[in-house]
């Protein structure tokens, strides 16, 4: 079942992502506002990342898989979500290698 969500996404003065919120039944996400920085200047996160939401969905589906609601559909969904998470982790590794992770640099 797909439930309706409402989102407000914000940009800073330079057009960079600057946090926001997403709401739905039983759901309220405050997205990360601004970059975390690098090295000694790295900040603690102040909001949620897409990876966290994907990880939460995987966790819930795995819970179903340990119950009487185990199914091939859930297993397939887990594979695809894990693939999405891996691609985002690849992106982070690439940005880290180029020393732009934690910044708004491309």
PDB file of C-alpha atoms in Angstrom:
ATOM      1  CA  UNK A   1       0.000   0.000   0.000  1.00  0.00           C
ATOM      2  CA  UNK A   2       1.412   3.362  -0.975  1.00  0.00           C
ATOM      3  CA  UNK A   3       0.412   6.118   1.441  1.00  0.00           C
ATOM      4  CA  UNK A   4       0.497   9.799   0.630  1.00  0.00           C
ATOM      5  CA  UNK A   5       3.428  11.893   1.815  1.00  0.00           C
ATOM      6  CA  UNK A   6       3.974  15.620   1.985  1.00  0.00           C
ATOM      7  CA  UNK A   7       7.421  17.133   1.627  1.00  0.00           C
ATOM      8  CA  UNK A   8       9.086  20.504   1.972  1.00  0.00           C
ATOM      9  CA  UNK A   9      12.603  20.607   0.545  1.00  0.00           C
ATOM     10  CA  UNK A  10      14.751  23.685   0.966  1.00  0.00           C
ATOM     11  CA  UNK A  11      17.745  25.181  -0.836  1.00  0.00           C
ATOM     12  CA  UNK A  12      20.347  27.572   0.497  1.00  0.00           C
ATOM     13  CA  UNK A  13      21.168  30.877  -1.214  1.00  0.00           C
ATOM     14  CA  UNK A  14      23.389  29.000  -3.707  1.00  0.00           C
ATOM     15  CA  UNK A  15      20.719  26.473  -4.665  1.00  0.00           C
ATOM     16  CA  UNK A  16      22.265  23.639  -2.628  1.00  0.00           C
ATOM     17  CA  UNK A  17      20.063  21.206  -0.690  1.00  0.00           C
ATOM     18  CA  UNK A  18      19.432  22.672   2.761  1.00  0.00           C
ATOM     19  CA  UNK A  19      17.268  20.247   4.668  1.00  0.00           C
ATOM     20  CA  UNK A  20      13.544  19.928   4.727  1.00  0.00           C
ATOM     21  CA  UNK A  21      10.869  17.614   6.024  1.00  0.00           C
ATOM     22  CA  UNK A  22       8.811  14.697   4.782  1.00  0.00           C
ATOM     23  CA  UNK A  23       5.619  13.620   6.538  1.00  0.00           C
ATOM     24  CA  UNK A  24       3.261  10.696   6.142  1.00  0.00           C
ATOM     25  CA  UNK A  25       1.131   8.465   8.352  1.00  0.00           C
ATOM     26  CA  UNK A  26       3.437   7.416  11.198  1.00  0.00           C
ATOM     27  CA  UNK A  27       6.377   9.176   9.548  1.00  0.00           C
ATOM     28  CA  UNK A  28       8.184  12.457  10.137  1.00  0.00           C
ATOM     29  CA  UNK A  29      11.646  12.894   8.622  1.00  0.00           C
ATOM     30  CA  UNK A  30      13.820  15.933   9.208  1.00  0.00           C
ATOM     31  CA  UNK A  31      16.430  15.820   6.430  1.00  0.00           C
ATOM     32  CA  UNK A  32      20.093  16.743   6.917  1.00  0.00           C
ATOM     33  CA  UNK A  33      20.560  20.504   6.684  1.00  0.00           C
ATOM     34  CA  UNK A  34      23.862  21.456   5.090  1.00  0.00           C
ATOM     35  CA  UNK A  35      27.119  19.616   4.532  1.00  0.00           C
ATOM     36  CA  UNK A  36      28.955  17.916   7.374  1.00  0.00           C
ATOM     37  CA  UNK A  37      32.387  19.246   6.464  1.00  0.00           C
ATOM     38  CA  UNK A  38      35.661  17.363   6.403  1.00  0.00           C
ATOM     39  CA  UNK A  39      38.470  16.450   8.781  1.00  0.00           C
ATOM     40  CA  UNK A  40      38.680  18.311  12.064  1.00  0.00           C
ATOM     41  CA  UNK A  41      35.815  20.590  10.964  1.00  0.00           C
ATOM     42  CA  UNK A  42      33.387  17.680  10.428  1.00  0.00           C
ATOM     43  CA  UNK A  43      30.049  18.235  12.164  1.00  0.00           C
ATOM     44  CA  UNK A  44      27.615  15.757  13.642  1.00  0.00           C
ATOM     45  CA  UNK A  45      24.568  15.111  11.451  1.00  0.00           C
ATOM     46  CA  UNK A  46      21.558  17.288  12.263  1.00  0.00           C
ATOM     47  CA  UNK A  47      19.048  15.300  10.213  1.00  0.00           C
ATOM     48  CA  UNK A  48      18.283  12.115   8.362  1.00  0.00           C
ATOM     49  CA  UNK A  49      20.020  10.798   5.250  1.00  0.00           C
ATOM     50  CA  UNK A  50      18.369   8.829   2.424  1.00  0.00           C
ATOM     51  CA  UNK A  51      20.597   5.883   3.358  1.00  0.00           C
ATOM     52  CA  UNK A  52      19.050   5.820   6.828  1.00  0.00           C
ATOM     53  CA  UNK A  53      15.528   5.607   5.416  1.00  0.00           C
ATOM     54  CA  UNK A  54      16.526   2.796   3.053  1.00  0.00           C
ATOM     55  CA  UNK A  55      18.200   0.956   5.932  1.00  0.00           C
ATOM     56  CA  UNK A  56      15.023   1.308   8.020  1.00  0.00           C
ATOM     57  CA  UNK A  57      12.953  -0.172   5.168  1.00  0.00           C
ATOM     58  CA  UNK A  58      15.378  -3.104   4.865  1.00  0.00           C
ATOM     59  CA  UNK A  59      15.173  -3.665   8.617  1.00  0.00           C
ATOM     60  CA  UNK A  60      11.365  -3.760   8.542  1.00  0.00           C
ATOM     61  CA  UNK A  61      11.235  -6.140   5.583  1.00  0.00           C
ATOM     62  CA  UNK A  62      13.761  -8.431   7.279  1.00  0.00           C
ATOM     63  CA  UNK A  63      11.513  -8.434  10.335  1.00  0.00           C
ATOM     64  CA  UNK A  64       8.647  -9.599   8.091  1.00  0.00           C
ATOM     65  CA  UNK A  65      10.925 -12.277   6.644  1.00  0.00           C
ATOM     66  CA  UNK A  66      11.412 -13.698  10.156  1.00  0.00           C
ATOM     67  CA  UNK A  67       7.651 -13.957  10.596  1.00  0.00           C
ATOM     68  CA  UNK A  68       4.760 -15.845   9.016  1.00  0.00           C
ATOM     69  CA  UNK A  69       4.688 -13.057   6.400  1.00  0.00           C
ATOM     70  CA  UNK A  70       7.929 -14.229   4.768  1.00  0.00           C
ATOM     71  CA  UNK A  71       7.664 -14.010   0.983  1.00  0.00           C
ATOM     72  CA  UNK A  72       9.634 -13.866  -2.225  1.00  0.00           C
ATOM     73  CA  UNK A  73       8.283 -10.370  -2.818  1.00  0.00           C
ATOM     74  CA  UNK A  74       9.870  -9.165   0.420  1.00  0.00           C
ATOM     75  CA  UNK A  75      13.119 -10.937  -0.459  1.00  0.00           C
ATOM     76  CA  UNK A  76      13.193  -9.244  -3.882  1.00  0.00           C
ATOM     77  CA  UNK A  77      12.451  -5.858  -2.340  1.00  0.00           C
ATOM     78  CA  UNK A  78      15.324  -6.354   0.126  1.00  0.00           C
ATOM     79  CA  UNK A  79      17.719  -7.142  -2.732  1.00  0.00           C
ATOM     80  CA  UNK A  80      16.736  -3.981  -4.590  1.00  0.00           C
ATOM     81  CA  UNK A  81      16.938  -1.796  -1.492  1.00  0.00           C
ATOM     82  CA  UNK A  82      20.348  -3.255  -0.647  1.00  0.00           C
ATOM     83  CA  UNK A  83      21.448  -2.506  -4.218  1.00  0.00           C
ATOM     84  CA  UNK A  84      20.233   1.095  -3.853  1.00  0.00           C
ATOM     85  CA  UNK A  85      22.074   1.420  -0.547  1.00  0.00           C
ATOM     86  CA  UNK A  86      25.259  -0.001  -2.103  1.00  0.00           C
ATOM     87  CA  UNK A  87      25.095   2.519  -4.976  1.00  0.00           C
ATOM     88  CA  UNK A  88      24.740   5.398  -2.531  1.00  0.00           C
ATOM     89  CA  UNK A  89      27.691   4.025  -0.560  1.00  0.00           C
ATOM     90  CA  UNK A  90      29.662   3.858  -3.827  1.00  0.00           C
ATOM     91  CA  UNK A  91      28.803   7.516  -4.405  1.00  0.00           C
ATOM     92  CA  UNK A  92      30.047   8.421  -0.925  1.00  0.00           C
ATOM     93  CA  UNK A  93      33.280   6.469  -1.465  1.00  0.00           C
ATOM     94  CA  UNK A  94      33.840   8.226  -4.795  1.00  0.00           C
ATOM     95  CA  UNK A  95      33.247  11.641  -3.219  1.00  0.00           C
ATOM     96  CA  UNK A  96      35.551  10.741  -0.330  1.00  0.00           C
ATOM     97  CA  UNK A  97      38.287   9.638  -2.755  1.00  0.00           C
ATOM     98  CA  UNK A  98      37.980  12.999  -4.552  1.00  0.00           C
ATOM     99  CA  UNK A  99      38.001  14.769  -1.151  1.00  0.00           C
ATOM    100  CA  UNK A 100      34.652  16.453  -1.721  1.00  0.00           C
ATOM    101  CA  UNK A 101      32.550  14.298   0.633  1.00  0.00           C
ATOM    102  CA  UNK A 102      31.016  16.483   3.338  1.00  0.00           C
ATOM    103  CA  UNK A 103      30.941  19.520   1.055  1.00  0.00           C
ATOM    104  CA  UNK A 104      28.677  20.935  -1.629  1.00  0.00           C
ATOM    105  CA  UNK A 105      31.430  20.500  -4.239  1.00  0.00           C
ATOM    106  CA  UNK A 106      30.532  18.271  -7.179  1.00  0.00           C
TER     107      UNK A 106
END
